[in-house]
Amino acid sequence: MRTTTTIATRLSASTALALALGLLAAPLAGAQEQEKKAAAKAGRLPQATAAQTAQPAAAAASNQPATMLDLITISATMIKTAVIESMAAISAVDKEELERIQPNTAADIFRTTPGVAASMNGDDPATAINIRGLEQYGRVVVTLDGARQDYWRVGHGSGSFYIEPELIKEATVIRGPVSNAYGSGGIGGVVSFETMDAGDFLKNSERWALSEKLGYESNGDGFTTSTTGAYRFSEDADIIGNLIYRDRDSYKDGNGDTVPWTGERVKSGYLKTTLRPADGHELKLGAILQQYNDQITGSSGSTSPTLSRYDTNTINQTYTAAYTWKPDDNDLIDLSVNAYHNRTRAEQTQVWPTSAIGNFRYYDVATTGINMRNSSRFDGWDMAHTLTYGLDYYYLEGNSETTHFGSGEQQGYGGFVQWQGDYSNWLQLIAAMRYDGYRLDGETRKPTIEEASIAGSRWSPRLTVGVTPVEGFQLYGTYSEGYRAPGLQDVFRGGGAHGSGDSYVPNLLLQPETAKSWEAGVNLKYNDVLTPGDKLRAKVNVFHTAVEDYIDVDLTVLPRTAINIGDARLKGIEAEMVYDYGWGFVNLAGALIDAKIVNGVYAGQRLNNTPLNRFSATVGFRMLEDQLTVGAQYLSVGEITRTSRSNPNATPVVNDGFELVNLFANWRINDNAKLDFGIDNVFNAAYTDPQSSWSTTAATQQGKGRTFKVALTGRIGG
């Protein structure tokens, strides 16, 4: 993908810049240290960074490190809440964890998140998120800075999205239809990604700052550069920008075999400004651009000499405007209005076989939307009340010259009202109702080209009761419903499976999917458990979800079409625990999930790509006055039983699970220089992710073999 000279030049330049920033930062760090000592002598506390001030007050008061479960994030109720205090199945990955694991793909971010599987094929940088067995666009809502990331293409790309992990400050996952306040769809859940604000990057005493990060991974000879700069014009205006370049060749599996077509080149970046024109008012304007160059195949992982291959250029653009108004003297107003536009366009030029070289196709999906909500807080009847209500609308347009894509227009709109009541410190109640409507417009194409449309609407309720009988121990139970409209590809797809033939026909009789879910959980929050200053946080939940009128393609008959194949049932248990004792920590997470179709032609078969039985354990130790963190991570993924969709009576095929061990070390040299090191797949296990489409088509193992990773970050500011 690149010459040795080019690599050496870029590595040398980036290394020099990172080292220079780190060396330049050393005197500044020394000066800051002297300032801290002087402040301590004077009885003053040194100013904290923005990230430090964002930690929960309890942690700050007790001088204890905050855990991921203490992270304040937007919860299922659309109100900022600590993850551990949310009465829903919520998990979050913060910046510290992202720096620890050094993710190369968006899928890497969720490898320890219970109930979630993020699968991607090595020849395609797009990621598909599966929550409790549900995936594809509309079932799982994915947002980036509040903007929906809706995208699909033919074949095995439905429901995928493009996000460069270096852009991300924080990722939050809300599992189940309890998340329906986020907008139309989302019966499986919501995945929310956020980028950094200038306030997250700048220290309180800084007006400007610049950082350069250089990363390298041995498997695939890949490197990453990330340059970030921010400037504070005043207390009421700031701006941050970031540029990222990632380049790697095809990697090798655990057997030492090169996995073909897994190289890629990524260019991305974003610009975000924050304006505060008056007290209580804030406006954030953002633009995120990503470009991916790679080569994909018609059947991922296959080594067939006649396999179709395409040079692919994908551009993802996201533009956001977020306004908030929260006056200090009026608890009835906590208003937010968000507008966004996202467009993903993939252009593919065929490079094999020789008879088809030069053939061109494209997939273009654009979503424009707006949502607004307000929270009013007041006291009455011996309770604290929070009333949240809002409206949302999006317009989606999908275009392609291929008949198998399902071109057309989709509109989704809705509104919700939610009441939360808190009685003393032991009782919490949540009651909510959401209205959803949709309309799809497209062309049938077969038997003749005719314009057609379908529409529908529904009310979906939610009720949650939570009790805290003793401090630190909370029990809750929830009943919730969700509503997912058929997608454009479901309704209007025609043509053949991979762009040739005429084996698919549209279906204007598709009914929307309805999810009805029961969930019960417990939140544990204790301090000073075994040693003074330690913290124990845990979330455990069980769930049972029935999905009526589940949509899938019936492959037992021709012509093929998407139909309501029957009802699906999802049930399971999810758990995660964090124990932090100052000089070390232990993170445990796991899930046991069973997701099946219960009636119809596929009765008894598992849903595609269910997240399987997963368990992870991470152990870390802090040394050198918390400047050095070292640790190990263990990941176990269970086997999956696959049944044939074209012949439901065929003997099932069992794909093996796998176990991986990863190591990490993070050294904060000073306040402005940092070195991160890791080894993924320490024992060089040969495996294929059973949730990847490669698990049924690959001639060789497709999991990435042993990989050494290192990243150096230098920073200056003033």
XYZ file of C-alpha atoms in Angstrom:
718
model
C 0.000 0.000 0.000
C 2.953 2.263 0.421
C 6.698 2.272 -0.158
C 9.312 1.717 2.522
C 10.727 5.183 1.878
C 7.326 6.791 2.410
C 6.836 4.883 5.665
C 10.254 5.839 6.956
C 9.732 9.487 6.096
C 6.373 9.686 7.826
C 7.530 7.718 10.842
C 10.606 9.903 11.236
C 8.641 13.131 10.906
C 5.889 12.037 13.278
C 8.327 10.606 15.803
C 10.367 13.798 15.766
C 7.258 15.911 16.305
C 5.975 13.744 19.149
C 9.373 13.698 20.858
C 9.803 17.424 20.344
C 6.451 18.156 21.917
C 7.279 15.911 24.851
C 10.675 17.519 25.387
C 9.282 21.017 25.045
C 6.592 20.091 27.527
C 9.086 19.008 30.185
C 10.022 22.552 31.296
C 6.349 23.506 31.320
C 5.549 20.449 33.408
C 8.332 21.368 35.815
C 7.011 24.903 36.128
C 3.516 23.583 36.766
C 4.865 21.242 39.436
C 6.564 24.163 41.184
C 3.311 26.109 40.969
C 1.444 23.206 42.570
C 3.966 23.029 45.424
C 3.716 26.762 45.983
C -0.065 26.536 45.976
C 0.039 23.705 48.503
C 2.252 25.768 50.827
C -0.164 28.657 50.526
C -3.067 26.386 51.435
C -4.572 26.512 47.968
C -5.618 23.551 45.826
C -4.114 23.443 42.313
C -6.492 23.878 39.437
C -7.848 20.632 38.040
C -8.091 19.746 34.414
C -11.474 19.668 32.747
C -11.406 15.891 32.799
C -10.721 15.901 36.528
C -13.502 18.346 37.294
C -15.889 16.086 35.411
C -15.425 13.235 37.879
C -18.247 12.534 40.298
C -18.314 14.699 43.390
C -18.201 11.718 45.695
C -14.952 10.536 44.189
C -13.421 13.975 44.435
C -14.461 14.349 48.042
C -12.960 11.030 49.077
C -9.858 11.403 46.896
C -10.710 8.109 45.198
C -10.261 7.366 41.502
C -13.511 7.253 39.559
C -14.393 4.052 37.709
C -16.078 3.570 34.353
C -19.337 2.844 36.179
C -19.091 6.264 37.878
C -18.938 7.979 34.494
C -21.592 10.657 34.051
C -23.338 10.083 30.733
C -26.675 10.562 29.012
C -28.808 7.702 30.322
C -31.863 5.931 28.928
C -33.971 8.751 30.384
C -32.067 11.402 28.363
C -30.859 12.892 31.674
C -27.174 12.945 32.625
C -26.693 10.239 35.239
C -23.831 8.147 36.564
C -23.859 4.738 34.886
C -23.987 2.983 38.264
C -27.083 4.967 39.265
C -29.034 4.369 36.064
C -31.956 1.942 36.297
C -31.177 0.393 32.927
C -28.591 -1.834 31.260
C -26.001 0.826 30.429
C -22.258 0.490 29.881
C -19.707 3.167 29.071
C -16.148 3.229 27.778
C -14.233 6.356 28.753
C -11.090 7.959 27.362
C -8.837 6.235 29.897
C -10.053 2.809 28.802
C -9.702 3.748 25.130
C -6.092 4.776 25.673
C -5.471 1.558 27.576
C -6.671 -0.795 24.827
C -5.520 1.347 21.847
C -8.388 0.246 19.562
C -7.659 -0.048 15.855
C -11.332 -0.399 14.949
C -14.662 0.583 16.445
C -15.261 -3.113 17.131
C -12.287 -3.181 19.537
C -14.010 -0.632 21.773
C -16.755 -3.065 22.835
C -14.832 -6.293 23.326
C -15.552 -6.266 27.089
C -19.067 -4.755 26.983
C -21.662 -7.324 28.146
C -24.447 -8.198 25.723
C -22.746 -6.421 22.826
C -20.911 -7.812 19.827
C -19.232 -5.513 17.355
C -18.249 -7.555 14.340
C -16.312 -6.462 11.313
C -14.582 -8.261 8.511
C -10.919 -7.452 8.088
C -11.416 -6.449 4.464
C -14.084 -3.868 5.363
C -13.507 -1.044 7.881
C -17.248 -0.736 8.538
C -18.566 -2.057 11.851
C -21.884 -3.719 12.667
C -23.180 -3.590 16.248
C -25.267 -6.437 17.655
C -27.039 -5.980 20.991
C -28.573 -9.080 22.548
C -29.045 -10.621 19.101
C -30.539 -7.601 17.324
C -28.662 -5.661 14.665
C -29.039 -3.821 11.333
C -29.952 -0.182 10.900
C -33.129 0.767 12.726
C -32.782 -1.999 15.316
C -29.653 -0.492 16.860
C -29.438 3.295 16.710
C -25.837 4.515 16.350
C -25.078 8.203 16.898
C -21.907 10.292 16.630
C -22.158 13.560 18.557
C -25.931 13.064 18.420
C -26.115 12.448 14.650
C -27.647 9.167 13.482
C -25.233 6.983 11.506
C -27.577 5.146 9.126
C -25.927 3.161 6.363
C -26.331 -0.085 4.506
C -25.164 -1.779 1.363
C -26.035 -5.018 -0.338
C -25.011 -8.407 0.971
C -23.370 -8.484 4.390
C -23.140 -4.725 4.975
C -26.616 -3.870 6.228
C -26.526 -1.864 9.415
C -22.839 -1.053 9.294
C -21.282 2.313 10.088
C -17.899 4.030 9.870
C -16.197 5.517 12.938
C -12.459 6.001 13.445
C -11.749 5.140 17.127
C -9.096 7.864 17.473
C -11.922 10.411 17.154
C -13.772 9.111 20.192
C -13.736 10.522 23.714
C -16.450 8.281 25.111
C -18.829 5.532 23.997
C -22.089 4.656 25.746
C -24.267 1.602 25.135
C -27.896 1.387 26.264
C -29.257 -2.136 25.826
C -32.887 -2.919 25.088
C -36.003 -0.932 24.037
C -35.757 1.088 27.257
C -33.705 3.487 25.123
C -36.641 4.564 22.930
C -36.394 8.185 24.123
C -33.440 8.454 21.716
C -35.683 8.371 18.668
C -37.405 6.056 16.232
C -36.258 2.444 16.170
C -33.665 1.208 18.607
C -35.538 -1.888 19.795
C -32.131 -3.484 20.339
C -30.547 -0.450 21.941
C -28.487 2.665 21.341
C -24.754 3.190 20.840
C -23.650 6.779 21.366
C -20.169 8.048 20.444
C -18.856 11.456 21.531
C -15.838 13.445 20.400
C -13.784 15.742 22.642
C -14.685 19.347 23.334
C -11.951 21.937 23.760
C -12.741 21.891 27.485
C -11.838 18.197 27.625
C -8.442 18.887 26.074
C -7.403 22.223 27.586
C -6.402 22.591 31.203
C -8.140 25.339 33.146
C -5.006 27.484 33.067
C -4.406 27.050 29.336
C -5.491 29.216 26.453
C -4.075 26.861 23.825
C -2.631 23.370 23.524
C -1.279 21.064 20.839
C -0.623 17.333 20.927
C 0.852 14.811 18.532
C 0.349 11.057 18.845
C 2.284 8.450 16.898
C 1.149 4.831 17.015
C 2.608 1.687 15.494
C 1.414 -1.934 15.333
C 3.621 -4.802 14.225
C 1.008 -7.043 12.601
C 0.322 -5.440 9.248
C 3.089 -2.888 9.701
C 0.528 -0.228 10.511
C 0.989 3.254 11.876
C -1.294 6.018 13.067
C -0.720 9.719 13.550
C -3.168 11.925 15.423
C -2.716 15.681 15.770
C -4.992 17.669 18.081
C -5.069 21.392 18.713
C -7.389 23.603 20.752
C -7.708 27.308 21.465
C -9.738 29.179 24.079
C -10.656 32.652 22.801
C -12.375 33.472 26.094
C -14.462 31.774 28.747
C -17.337 31.963 26.252
C -15.706 30.643 23.081
C -13.284 27.853 22.206
C -12.423 25.549 19.336
C -10.784 22.145 18.888
C -9.537 20.343 15.800
C -8.089 16.919 15.118
C -6.446 15.206 12.129
C -5.823 11.448 11.934
C -4.022 9.265 9.424
C -4.007 5.464 9.734
C -2.274 3.097 7.308
C -1.660 -0.641 7.480
C -1.030 -3.606 5.210
C -2.763 -6.977 5.373
C -2.246 -8.651 8.741
C -1.415 -12.267 9.627
C -3.491 -14.756 11.593
C -2.293 -16.926 14.469
C -0.931 -19.517 12.038
C 1.298 -16.945 10.371
C -0.782 -16.823 7.184
C -1.459 -13.438 5.618
C -5.177 -12.659 5.594
C -5.729 -11.171 2.139
C -7.207 -7.727 1.527
C -7.151 -6.610 5.159
C -5.020 -3.527 4.601
C -6.577 -0.076 4.704
C -5.836 3.623 4.628
C -7.916 6.022 6.747
C -7.945 9.811 6.829
C -10.220 11.531 9.317
C -10.624 14.597 11.437
C -13.063 16.938 13.060
C -13.564 20.549 14.030
C -15.794 21.646 16.899
C -16.448 25.050 18.379
C -18.357 25.943 21.524
C -20.008 29.325 22.038
C -21.640 30.620 25.217
C -23.407 33.853 24.169
C -25.112 34.356 27.549
C -25.400 32.738 30.958
C -27.015 29.324 30.636
C -26.816 29.276 26.826
C -24.407 27.100 24.858
C -24.050 26.323 21.153
C -21.768 23.618 19.758
C -21.034 23.408 16.039
C -19.160 20.406 14.689
C -17.949 18.822 11.463
C -16.486 15.306 11.210
C -14.959 13.947 8.004
C -13.714 10.400 7.428
C -12.279 8.743 4.321
C -11.553 5.019 3.984
C -9.605 3.374 1.170
C -9.606 -0.417 1.143
C -10.330 -3.459 -0.977
C -13.389 -5.569 -0.223
C -14.500 -8.903 -1.600
C -17.842 -10.349 -2.581
C -17.462 -13.037 0.101
C -15.219 -11.934 2.933
C -12.274 -14.183 3.659
C -12.667 -16.546 0.736
C -9.548 -17.354 -1.293
C -11.445 -18.306 -4.454
C -9.487 -17.198 -7.568
C -12.742 -16.059 -9.221
C -13.869 -13.998 -6.255
C -15.162 -10.516 -7.035
C -12.985 -7.779 -5.527
C -13.534 -4.042 -5.405
C -11.315 -1.048 -4.715
C -13.482 0.987 -2.377
C -13.417 4.652 -1.462
C -15.828 5.566 1.335
C -16.452 9.083 2.615
C -18.462 9.749 5.770
C -19.485 13.314 6.620
C -21.226 14.408 9.814
C -22.328 17.955 10.636
C -23.926 18.860 13.960
C -25.388 21.867 15.745
C -26.337 21.440 19.402
C -27.967 24.193 21.452
C -28.639 24.004 25.188
C -30.327 26.432 27.562
C -30.180 25.776 31.288
C -30.656 28.908 33.415
C -29.395 28.680 36.985
C -32.514 30.331 38.401
C -35.189 28.273 36.635
C -35.498 24.532 37.268
C -38.299 24.247 34.729
C -35.942 24.831 31.811
C -33.254 22.385 30.711
C -33.630 22.636 26.957
C -31.598 21.031 24.192
C -32.081 21.264 20.432
C -29.891 19.217 18.101
C -29.760 19.333 14.315
C -27.540 17.108 12.209
C -26.709 15.787 8.764
C -24.786 12.601 8.030
C -23.857 11.195 4.644
C -21.955 8.033 3.792
C -21.018 7.341 0.185
C -19.082 4.257 -0.898
C -17.738 4.074 -4.453
C -16.541 0.664 -5.622
C -14.540 -0.170 -8.750
C -14.204 -3.848 -9.593
C -10.618 -5.106 -9.930
C -11.253 -8.859 -10.252
C -12.068 -11.076 -12.099
C -10.528 -9.807 -15.318
C -13.815 -10.046 -17.206
C -15.369 -7.447 -14.902
C -12.458 -5.053 -14.287
C -13.638 -1.458 -14.284
C -17.262 -2.099 -13.345
C -18.484 0.661 -11.037
C -21.176 0.890 -8.372
C -21.953 3.171 -5.465
C -24.027 3.261 -2.287
C -25.104 6.633 -0.931
C -27.068 7.099 2.309
C -27.817 10.510 3.840
C -29.742 11.282 7.027
C -30.871 14.733 8.138
C -32.610 15.170 11.462
C -33.549 17.335 14.390
C -34.548 16.553 17.952
C -35.472 18.681 20.919
C -36.242 17.976 24.539
C -36.760 19.805 27.803
C -36.610 18.678 31.429
C -38.607 20.459 34.127
C -37.748 19.810 37.768
C -39.994 20.616 40.719
C -40.960 19.338 44.168
C -44.396 18.324 45.370
C -46.263 15.674 47.332
C -43.070 14.811 49.237
C -41.310 13.862 45.992
C -38.759 15.361 43.604
C -40.180 15.335 40.084
C -38.459 15.492 36.691
C -40.697 15.810 33.643
C -38.889 15.296 30.327
C -40.595 15.693 26.973
C -39.430 16.037 23.403
C -39.894 15.641 19.655
C -37.662 14.184 16.947
C -37.675 13.814 13.175
C -35.300 12.437 10.578
C -35.297 12.147 6.802
C -33.203 9.401 5.231
C -32.420 9.021 1.546
C -30.670 5.990 0.067
C -29.429 5.948 -3.515
C -27.655 3.443 -5.745
C -27.871 2.488 -9.390
C -28.064 -1.167 -8.315
C -31.523 -2.715 -7.929
C -30.418 -4.878 -5.002
C -29.769 -1.834 -2.780
C -33.325 -0.722 -2.042
C -33.208 2.966 -2.956
C -35.820 5.334 -1.605
C -36.745 7.806 1.099
C -37.626 7.147 4.723
C -39.075 9.505 7.305
C -39.241 8.794 11.011
C -40.886 11.054 13.546
C -42.047 10.865 17.110
C -42.427 12.402 20.505
C -42.200 11.305 24.098
C -43.092 12.358 27.603
C -41.432 10.905 30.673
C -41.966 11.445 34.374
C -39.419 10.513 37.030
C -40.254 10.725 40.712
C -37.838 10.363 43.618
C -39.200 9.769 47.099
C -36.581 10.298 49.794
C -33.496 8.195 49.015
C -35.169 4.825 48.655
C -37.862 4.953 45.937
C -37.610 5.924 42.259
C -40.396 5.741 39.686
C -40.249 6.303 35.922
C -43.279 6.332 33.631
C -42.962 7.184 29.946
C -44.878 7.050 26.700
C -43.513 7.422 23.177
C -45.266 7.881 19.841
C -43.529 6.741 16.628
C -44.515 7.192 13.009
C -42.821 6.380 9.731
C -43.220 6.622 5.971
C -41.201 4.900 3.231
C -41.247 5.917 -0.435
C -39.554 4.011 -3.242
C -39.979 1.955 -6.408
C -41.124 -1.639 -6.659
C -39.054 -2.322 -9.851
C -40.754 -5.700 -10.281
C -42.900 -6.779 -12.060
C -42.888 -3.176 -13.313
C -41.307 0.020 -12.045
C -43.949 1.733 -9.944
C -43.742 4.281 -7.173
C -44.994 2.975 -3.853
C -45.104 3.930 -0.186
C -45.968 2.422 3.178
C -46.563 4.057 6.564
C -47.411 3.210 10.147
C -47.406 4.442 13.742
C -47.630 3.198 17.328
C -47.536 4.198 21.004
C -44.874 2.511 23.198
C -44.927 2.658 27.033
C -42.277 2.279 29.708
C -42.577 1.783 33.464
C -39.677 1.425 35.920
C -39.734 0.973 39.692
C -36.535 1.179 41.714
C -35.935 0.771 45.442
C -32.833 1.337 47.561
C -33.511 -0.490 50.847
C -29.993 0.184 52.128
C -27.371 2.636 50.956
C -25.399 1.339 47.990
C -27.882 -1.408 47.057
C -30.528 -0.615 44.425
C -33.073 -2.971 42.873
C -35.159 -2.083 39.841
C -37.650 -3.610 37.452
C -38.728 -2.323 34.041
C -41.345 -3.038 31.417
C -40.773 -1.294 28.097
C -41.820 -1.513 24.476
C -40.148 -0.429 21.255
C -41.135 -0.001 17.622
C -38.996 -0.471 14.519
C -40.166 0.398 11.007
C -39.144 -1.788 8.057
C -36.038 -0.479 6.311
C -35.809 0.637 2.708
C -33.755 -2.424 1.810
C -36.337 -4.663 3.499
C -39.190 -3.201 1.460
C -37.750 -2.194 -1.923
C -34.852 -4.561 -2.553
C -34.828 -6.251 -5.956
C -32.291 -7.852 -8.259
C -29.827 -10.514 -7.169
C -27.913 -11.247 -3.996
C -24.722 -9.510 -5.124
C -25.944 -7.321 -7.930
C -26.705 -9.875 -10.662
C -29.736 -12.012 -11.401
C -33.310 -11.370 -10.382
C -33.815 -13.457 -7.253
C -35.188 -10.733 -4.928
C -38.506 -8.899 -5.107
C -39.894 -5.998 -3.008
C -42.520 -6.513 -0.301
C -45.016 -3.732 0.408
C -46.857 -5.866 2.974
C -44.099 -5.818 5.592
C -45.274 -5.006 9.095
C -43.096 -3.107 11.601
C -41.369 -4.959 14.420
C -42.579 -4.530 17.996
C -40.437 -5.350 21.030
C -41.874 -5.991 24.491
C -39.299 -6.364 27.224
C -39.166 -7.192 30.936
C -35.974 -6.428 32.803
C -34.791 -6.600 36.404
C -31.470 -5.443 37.764
C -29.359 -4.553 40.744
C -26.811 -1.747 41.139
C -24.124 -2.016 43.817
C -22.120 1.021 44.906
C -19.817 0.682 47.920
C -16.704 2.456 49.176
C -14.126 1.306 51.747
C -15.017 -2.355 51.232
C -11.709 -4.124 51.898
C -9.253 -1.267 52.294
C -9.681 2.451 53.047
C -10.395 4.375 49.870
C -11.346 1.433 47.652
C -14.446 1.372 45.428
C -16.733 -1.456 44.371
C -19.250 -0.937 41.591
C -21.396 -3.622 39.955
C -24.397 -3.878 37.654
C -26.306 -7.128 37.081
C -29.480 -7.470 35.043
C -31.709 -10.160 33.560
C -34.031 -9.597 30.625
C -36.714 -11.234 28.509
C -37.668 -9.571 25.228
C -40.289 -10.701 22.723
C -39.998 -9.253 19.213
C -43.186 -9.608 17.202
C -43.165 -9.699 13.370
C -39.384 -10.092 13.141
C -38.156 -9.198 9.644
C -35.719 -11.354 7.685
C -35.321 -12.814 4.207
C -36.980 -16.164 3.547
C -34.299 -18.146 1.706
C -36.375 -21.325 1.361
C -38.320 -20.115 -1.684
C -37.759 -18.190 -4.917
C -38.059 -15.370 -5.634
C -36.688 -14.228 -2.295
C -38.116 -11.370 -0.302
C -37.999 -9.921 3.199
C -40.997 -11.061 5.236
C -42.233 -11.076 8.821
C -40.848 -14.557 9.412
C -42.315 -14.902 12.905
C -41.595 -13.855 16.462
C -38.219 -13.783 18.183
C -37.397 -14.259 21.848
C -34.326 -12.855 23.565
C -33.414 -13.685 27.140
C -30.291 -13.613 29.219
C -28.215 -12.196 32.024
C -25.542 -9.474 31.854
C -23.101 -8.390 34.531
C -20.132 -6.093 35.000
C -18.086 -5.232 38.060
C -15.288 -2.789 38.812
C -13.179 -2.956 41.950
C -10.603 -0.177 42.336
C -8.274 -0.122 45.335
C -6.016 2.775 44.428
C -2.855 0.955 43.395
C -4.785 -1.522 41.249
C -8.127 -2.510 39.772
C -10.141 -5.515 38.603
C -12.833 -5.282 35.912
C -15.118 -8.246 35.219
C -17.866 -8.463 32.598
C -19.917 -11.216 31.039
C -23.196 -12.229 29.465
C -25.207 -15.377 28.758
C -27.727 -14.752 25.980
C -30.210 -16.923 24.128
C -31.899 -15.343 21.082
C -34.124 -17.516 18.902
C -36.946 -17.413 16.405
C -39.899 -19.112 18.105
C -42.315 -19.741 15.225
C -42.542 -19.801 11.442
C -40.314 -21.533 8.917
C -37.185 -20.881 11.022
C -38.690 -21.846 14.385
C -35.987 -22.829 16.865
C -33.113 -21.226 14.950
C -30.882 -18.663 16.598
C -30.897 -15.077 15.437
C -27.972 -14.200 13.183
C -24.836 -13.128 15.036
C -26.184 -13.323 18.582
C -23.494 -11.940 20.965
C -22.865 -15.453 22.313
C -21.623 -16.313 25.781
C -18.839 -13.884 26.627
C -16.627 -13.264 29.624
C -13.789 -10.811 30.164
C -11.455 -10.026 33.038
C -9.042 -7.108 33.247
C -6.477 -6.737 36.020
C -4.268 -3.676 36.350
C -1.691 -2.223 38.729
C -0.640 1.409 39.230
C 2.981 2.216 40.086
C 5.391 5.143 40.364
C 2.823 7.397 42.036
C 0.177 6.346 39.499
C 2.350 7.353 36.551
C 2.661 3.759 35.319
C -0.240 1.341 34.810
C 0.352 -2.256 33.718
C -2.087 -5.101 33.354
C -3.595 -7.992 31.454
C -6.942 -8.766 29.880
C -8.580 -12.144 29.294
C -11.419 -12.576 26.800
C -13.485 -15.718 26.242
C -16.085 -15.999 23.461
C -18.342 -19.032 23.269
C -19.095 -21.196 20.258
C -22.026 -20.536 17.956
C -24.337 -23.044 16.301
C -25.313 -22.095 12.758
C -28.290 -23.505 10.904
C -28.975 -23.227 7.208
C -31.505 -20.581 6.179
C -31.970 -22.148 2.745
C -32.476 -25.616 4.282
C -33.715 -25.340 7.899
C -33.627 -29.147 8.277
C -29.918 -29.425 7.487
C -27.472 -30.516 10.188
C -26.327 -27.478 12.215
C -22.714 -26.339 11.958
C -20.840 -25.438 15.142
C -18.222 -22.673 14.914
C -15.701 -22.760 17.744
C -15.312 -19.944 20.189
C -11.936 -18.585 21.208
C -9.871 -17.234 24.096
C -7.478 -14.294 23.939
C -5.003 -12.751 26.366
C -3.879 -9.142 25.923
C -1.289 -7.109 27.847
C -1.070 -3.348 28.301
C 1.190 -0.727 29.875
C 0.591 3.027 30.064
C 3.339 5.355 31.281
C 2.604 9.009 31.930
C 6.130 10.394 31.665
C 4.965 13.815 32.818
C 1.843 15.943 32.462
C 2.582 16.441 28.774
C 4.148 13.208 27.546
C 2.786 9.677 27.554
C 3.845 6.252 26.271
C 1.327 3.430 25.693
C 2.305 -0.165 24.971
C 0.285 -3.307 24.370
C 0.362 -6.858 23.078
C -2.869 -8.226 21.635
C -3.335 -11.991 21.348
C -0.230 -12.746 23.393
C -0.346 -16.497 22.727
C -0.920 -16.018 18.977
C -4.195 -17.944 18.975
C -5.543 -18.921 15.559
C -9.244 -18.133 15.476
C -12.095 -16.672 13.478
C -14.712 -14.533 15.150
C -17.830 -16.746 14.876
C -19.981 -13.654 14.381
C -18.101 -12.537 11.303
C -19.361 -13.607 7.886
C -15.852 -15.029 7.487
C -16.780 -17.838 9.860
C -18.716 -19.551 7.069
C -16.645 -18.599 4.017
C -13.013 -18.355 5.074
C -10.416 -20.816 3.876
C -8.003 -19.717 6.628
C -8.314 -18.375 10.164
C -9.252 -14.698 10.076
C -8.583 -13.463 13.603
C -5.597 -11.181 13.993
C -2.470 -12.890 15.280
C -0.063 -11.579 17.914
C 0.260 -7.816 17.583
C 2.662 -5.465 19.360
C 1.358 -1.912 19.713
C 3.086 1.251 20.883
C 1.977 4.880 20.933
C 3.886 8.007 21.950
C 2.053 11.243 22.717
C 3.634 14.639 23.230
C 1.773 17.767 24.284
C 2.451 21.477 24.772
C 0.183 24.245 25.973
C 0.105 27.670 27.473
